[in-house]
Coordinates of C-alpha atoms and ligand atoms in Angstrom, one line a residue:
M870 CA 51.4 -112.4 74.0
K871 CA 49.4 -112.1 77.1
H872 CA 52.2 -110.1 78.7
L873 CA 52.3 -107.7 75.7
L874 CA 48.5 -107.1 75.9
F875 CA 48.9 -106.3 79.5
I876 CA 51.5 -103.7 78.8
C877 CA 49.4 -102.1 76.1
T878 CA 46.4 -101.9 78.3
L879 CA 48.5 -100.4 81.0
M880 CA 49.9 -97.8 78.5
V881 CA 46.4 -96.6 77.5
F882 CA 45.4 -96.5 81.1
C883 CA 48.6 -94.7 82.2
F884 CA 48.8 -92.2 79.4
P885 CA 45.2 -91.1 78.6
A886 CA 46.6 -87.8 77.2
M887 CA 48.1 -89.8 74.4
A888 CA 44.7 -91.0 73.3
K889 CA 43.4 -89.5 70.1
A890 CA 41.4 -86.3 70.5
E891 CA 37.7 -87.1 70.8
I892 CA 36.4 -83.8 69.6
N893 CA 36.4 -83.5 65.8
I894 CA 35.8 -80.0 64.6
F895 CA 34.8 -79.2 61.1
A896 CA 35.7 -75.5 60.5
C897 CA 34.2 -73.9 57.4
E898 CA 36.9 -71.3 57.1
P899 CA 40.6 -71.1 58.0
E900 CA 40.2 -68.4 60.6
W901 CA 37.8 -70.5 62.6
A902 CA 40.1 -73.6 62.2
A903 CA 42.9 -71.5 63.7
L904 CA 40.8 -70.2 66.5
A905 CA 39.5 -73.7 67.3
K906 CA 43.1 -74.9 67.6
E907 CA 44.0 -72.0 69.9
I908 CA 41.2 -72.9 72.2
G909 CA 41.1 -76.7 71.9
K910 CA 44.9 -77.4 71.4
D911 CA 45.6 -81.1 71.9
N912 CA 42.1 -82.0 73.0
V913 CA 40.6 -81.3 69.5
S914 CA 41.2 -82.4 66.0
V915 CA 40.4 -79.7 63.5
T916 CA 39.6 -79.9 59.7
A917 CA 39.4 -76.7 57.7
A918 CA 37.0 -77.0 54.8
T919 CA 38.6 -74.2 52.9
R920 CA 42.1 -72.8 52.4
G921 CA 42.9 -69.1 52.8
T922 CA 43.3 -68.8 49.0
E923 CA 39.8 -70.1 48.3
D924 CA 36.7 -68.0 48.1
P925 CA 34.4 -69.2 50.9
H926 CA 31.3 -68.1 49.0
H927 CA 32.0 -70.8 46.4
V928 CA 33.2 -74.2 47.6
R929 CA 32.8 -77.6 46.0
A930 CA 31.2 -80.2 48.4
K931 CA 33.9 -82.8 47.5
P932 CA 34.2 -86.3 49.0
S933 CA 37.0 -85.3 51.5
L934 CA 34.6 -82.7 53.0
L935 CA 31.8 -85.2 53.3
A936 CA 34.2 -87.6 55.1
A937 CA 35.3 -84.9 57.5
M938 CA 31.7 -83.9 58.1
R939 CA 30.7 -87.5 58.9
K940 CA 33.0 -87.7 61.9
A941 CA 32.4 -84.1 63.1
N942 CA 31.2 -83.5 66.7
V943 CA 31.3 -79.7 66.1
V944 CA 30.7 -77.6 63.1
F945 CA 32.3 -74.1 63.4
C946 CA 31.3 -71.8 60.6
T947 CA 30.7 -68.1 59.9
G948 CA 27.0 -68.6 59.1
A949 CA 24.9 -65.6 58.1
G950 CA 24.5 -67.2 54.7
L951 CA 28.2 -67.2 53.8
E952 CA 28.2 -70.9 53.2
A953 CA 24.7 -71.1 51.7
G954 CA 26.0 -72.4 48.4
W955 CA 27.8 -75.5 49.8
M956 CA 27.1 -76.3 53.4
P957 CA 23.4 -77.4 53.0
V958 CA 24.6 -80.3 50.7
L959 CA 27.3 -81.4 53.2
M960 CA 24.9 -81.1 56.1
Q961 CA 22.2 -83.1 54.3
Q962 CA 24.5 -85.9 53.1
A963 CA 26.9 -86.3 55.9
A964 CA 26.1 -84.5 59.1
G965 CA 25.1 -86.3 62.3
A966 CA 22.3 -85.2 64.6
A967 CA 24.9 -83.7 67.0
V968 CA 25.9 -80.9 64.5
Q969 CA 22.6 -80.1 62.9
N970 CA 21.1 -76.6 63.1
G971 CA 20.1 -75.8 66.7
A972 CA 22.2 -78.7 68.2
V973 CA 25.0 -77.9 70.7
G974 CA 27.6 -79.1 68.1
N975 CA 26.5 -76.4 65.6
F976 CA 28.3 -73.2 66.2
M977 CA 27.9 -70.2 64.0
A978 CA 30.3 -67.3 64.7
S979 CA 28.0 -64.7 63.2
D980 CA 25.4 -65.4 65.9
Y981 CA 27.7 -63.5 68.3
I982 CA 28.4 -60.4 66.2
A983 CA 26.1 -57.5 65.3
L984 CA 26.2 -57.8 61.5
M985 CA 26.8 -54.7 59.4
D986 CA 24.8 -53.8 56.3
K987 CA 21.7 -55.9 56.7
P988 CA 19.6 -55.0 53.6
Q989 CA 16.1 -53.7 54.3
R990 CA 14.8 -55.8 51.4
V991 CA 16.3 -58.3 49.1
D992 CA 15.5 -58.9 45.5
R993 CA 17.2 -60.2 42.4
S994 CA 18.2 -56.8 41.1
M995 CA 20.6 -56.5 44.0
G996 CA 22.9 -59.3 42.8
D997 CA 24.2 -62.0 45.1
V998 CA 23.7 -59.8 48.2
H999 CA 24.1 -61.3 51.7
P1000 CA 20.5 -61.1 53.0
E1001 CA 21.3 -61.6 56.7
G1002 CA 24.0 -58.8 56.7
N1003 CA 27.7 -58.8 55.9
P1004 CA 29.2 -62.1 57.0
H1005 CA 32.9 -61.2 56.6
I1006 CA 33.3 -60.6 60.3
Q1007 CA 36.8 -62.1 60.7
T1008 CA 38.5 -59.0 59.3
D1009 CA 38.0 -57.2 62.6
P1010 CA 40.3 -58.6 65.4
R1011 CA 37.8 -57.6 68.1
N1012 CA 35.3 -60.0 66.5
I1013 CA 37.9 -62.8 66.8
L1014 CA 38.0 -62.4 70.5
V1015 CA 34.2 -62.3 70.9
V1016 CA 33.8 -65.4 68.8
G1017 CA 36.7 -67.1 70.7
K1018 CA 35.0 -66.5 74.0
A1019 CA 31.6 -67.9 72.8
F1020 CA 33.3 -70.9 71.2
T1021 CA 35.2 -71.7 74.5
E1022 CA 31.9 -71.8 76.3
R1023 CA 30.4 -74.0 73.7
L1024 CA 33.4 -76.4 73.7
S1025 CA 33.3 -76.5 77.5
Q1026 CA 29.6 -77.5 77.3
L1027 CA 30.4 -80.3 74.8
D1028 CA 33.5 -81.6 76.6
A1029 CA 33.1 -80.7 80.3
A1030 CA 36.1 -82.9 81.2
H1031 CA 38.5 -80.4 79.5
A1032 CA 36.6 -77.2 80.3
S1033 CA 39.3 -75.8 82.5
A1034 CA 41.9 -76.4 79.8
Y1035 CA 39.8 -74.6 77.3
Q1036 CA 39.3 -71.6 79.7
A1037 CA 43.1 -71.5 80.3
N1038 CA 43.8 -71.6 76.5
L1039 CA 41.3 -68.7 76.0
A1040 CA 42.9 -66.7 78.7
D1041 CA 46.3 -67.2 77.2
F1042 CA 45.0 -66.3 73.7
T1043 CA 43.2 -63.2 75.0
S1044 CA 46.2 -61.8 76.7
R1045 CA 48.4 -62.3 73.6
W1046 CA 45.7 -60.8 71.5
Q1047 CA 45.3 -57.7 73.6
V1048 CA 49.0 -57.0 73.3
D1049 CA 48.7 -57.4 69.5
M1050 CA 45.6 -55.1 69.4
K1051 CA 47.7 -52.3 70.9
K1052 CA 50.4 -52.8 68.4
W1053 CA 47.9 -52.8 65.5
G1054 CA 46.1 -49.8 67.0
A1055 CA 49.3 -47.8 66.7
I1056 CA 49.5 -48.5 62.9
A1057 CA 45.7 -48.0 62.6
A1058 CA 46.0 -44.4 63.8
K1059 CA 48.1 -43.6 60.7
L1060 CA 45.5 -45.2 58.3
R1061 CA 42.4 -43.5 59.6
G1062 CA 40.4 -41.7 56.9
T1063 CA 42.2 -43.2 54.0
P1064 CA 39.9 -43.5 50.9
V1065 CA 39.9 -47.0 49.5
V1066 CA 38.4 -49.0 46.6
V1067 CA 37.6 -52.7 47.2
Y1068 CA 36.6 -55.5 44.9
H1069 CA 33.7 -57.1 46.9
D1070 CA 32.2 -55.8 50.2
E1071 CA 34.6 -58.1 52.1
W1072 CA 36.4 -55.5 54.2
N1073 CA 33.6 -53.7 55.9
Y1074 CA 34.5 -54.8 59.4
L1075 CA 38.2 -54.1 58.8
N1076 CA 37.4 -50.7 57.4
R1077 CA 35.2 -49.8 60.3
W1078 CA 37.9 -50.9 62.8
L1079 CA 40.6 -49.0 61.0
G1080 CA 38.5 -46.0 59.9
L1081 CA 39.2 -46.6 56.2
K1082 CA 36.7 -45.0 53.9
E1083 CA 35.3 -47.4 51.2
I1084 CA 34.5 -45.3 48.2
I1085 CA 33.1 -47.9 45.8
T1086 CA 33.4 -51.6 44.8
L1087 CA 34.9 -52.9 41.6
E1088 CA 32.1 -55.4 41.4
V1089 CA 28.9 -53.9 40.0
K1090 CA 26.9 -55.6 42.7
P1091 CA 27.8 -58.5 45.1
G1092 CA 28.8 -61.5 42.9
I1093 CA 28.4 -59.4 39.6
P1094 CA 31.9 -58.8 38.0
P1095 CA 33.0 -55.4 36.8
T1096 CA 31.6 -54.0 33.5
P1097 CA 33.1 -51.2 31.3
S1098 CA 30.4 -48.8 32.2
H1099 CA 30.7 -49.5 36.0
L1100 CA 34.4 -49.1 35.8
Q1101 CA 33.9 -45.6 34.4
D1102 CA 31.9 -44.8 37.5
V1103 CA 34.6 -46.4 39.7
L1104 CA 37.2 -44.2 38.0
A1105 CA 35.2 -41.0 38.5
A1106 CA 34.4 -41.8 42.1
S1107 CA 38.0 -42.8 42.8
K1108 CA 39.5 -39.6 41.3
N1109 CA 36.9 -37.5 43.1
A1110 CA 37.9 -39.1 46.5
D1111 CA 41.6 -39.2 45.6
V1112 CA 41.8 -43.0 46.3
K1113 CA 45.2 -44.2 47.2
V1114 CA 44.6 -47.9 47.8
I1115 CA 42.8 -50.7 46.0
M1116 CA 42.2 -53.6 48.5
L1117 CA 42.1 -57.2 47.1
S1118 CA 41.7 -60.5 48.7
P1119 CA 43.7 -63.5 47.5
F1120 CA 40.7 -64.7 45.3
D1121 CA 39.5 -61.4 43.9
D1122 CA 40.0 -60.9 40.2
E1123 CA 42.9 -58.5 39.6
Q1124 CA 42.1 -57.3 36.1
A1125 CA 39.8 -54.4 37.0
A1126 CA 42.1 -53.4 39.9
E1127 CA 45.1 -53.3 37.5
W1128 CA 43.1 -51.2 35.0
L1129 CA 42.1 -48.7 37.8
K1130 CA 45.7 -48.6 39.0
G1131 CA 46.8 -47.7 35.4
Q1132 CA 44.2 -45.0 35.1
M1133 CA 45.0 -43.1 38.3
G1134 CA 48.1 -44.5 40.0
A1135 CA 46.5 -45.9 43.1
K1136 CA 48.4 -48.9 44.7
I1137 CA 47.0 -52.4 44.7
V1138 CA 47.3 -53.9 48.2
K1139 CA 46.8 -57.6 48.5
L1140 CA 45.6 -58.6 51.9
P1141 CA 45.4 -62.2 53.3
F1142 CA 41.6 -61.9 54.2
T1143 CA 42.1 -65.0 56.4
V1144 CA 44.7 -67.3 57.8
G1145 CA 46.9 -68.7 55.0
G1146 CA 45.5 -66.2 52.4
I1147 CA 49.1 -65.1 51.6
D1148 CA 52.4 -67.0 52.3
G1149 CA 53.6 -66.4 55.9
T1150 CA 50.1 -65.9 57.3
D1151 CA 49.6 -69.2 58.9
T1152 CA 48.3 -67.9 62.3
L1153 CA 45.6 -65.4 63.2
E1154 CA 48.3 -63.1 64.6
A1155 CA 50.4 -63.2 61.4
T1156 CA 47.3 -62.6 59.3
F1157 CA 46.6 -59.3 61.0
D1158 CA 50.3 -58.4 61.2
R1159 CA 50.5 -58.7 57.4
T1160 CA 47.2 -56.9 56.9
L1161 CA 48.4 -53.8 58.8
Q1162 CA 51.9 -53.9 57.3
A1163 CA 50.4 -54.1 53.7
L1164 CA 48.0 -51.2 54.3
E1165 CA 50.8 -49.1 55.9
G1166 CA 53.0 -49.8 52.9
G1167 CA 50.1 -49.0 50.5
T1168 CA 49.4 -45.6 52.0
S1169 CA 53.0 -44.4 52.5
Ligands
LIG1552 ZN1 30.5 -61.8 50.6

């Protein structure tokens, strides 16, 4: 027995790399979970609070999320109010001091991006508008790189022992991403100027990157589903602009899009929105590959 104990002790001592990752990352959305894995690799353990098919505006603070939050050393979210409906409960009930607002373990991706469409004023008549600006930043691959760099710095600060590994992982990710950006840029050139209809204002960063022209949203206002009278406005605006594509995320309601398609023949293009949003998009790279392919198919 004594002998066995000695071997075990020696094993732990000799193979510290086999020890369990000490950094537990609670990622609010799948894109940040994927990015955290790219940067942290084996030195981190990542829990994604939502799946790609789930609407990140509306998430139930279920017991498994509370459990994941309890052991988190790092919280990696979009911020800018995207998780305002569910994160405060999790934070209050389960978050340690290390991940509270303002702590080093609290990382909000939107802090590093100039947000689009910040409203001048916010009142109830505007629907469920995002008062801090549009938080759907992950739809522009340039933002992924900016956030990845900032997150690497934060992770290195939290876990200085592995800082050089995190820097090397970032460098590897960045060089792959730059090759991808060139590939996507070639497709983007063909899409520029295409008039599109969206369900919710969730593609603003993607549209700006690709030069797509958003004509109107199927939602009446953020969070307010389509009404018959609004749909008449949508149809008129879409005909006027000769809309070819209706962009939907995995969790958008399809009924209004189907109606519009029937009225004027535009194509419905389902996009992953984030990692895992559609089958076969289980990496950041695959997510953008699919997005560009789907849009190319929708406009040809
Ligand atoms: Zn939104």
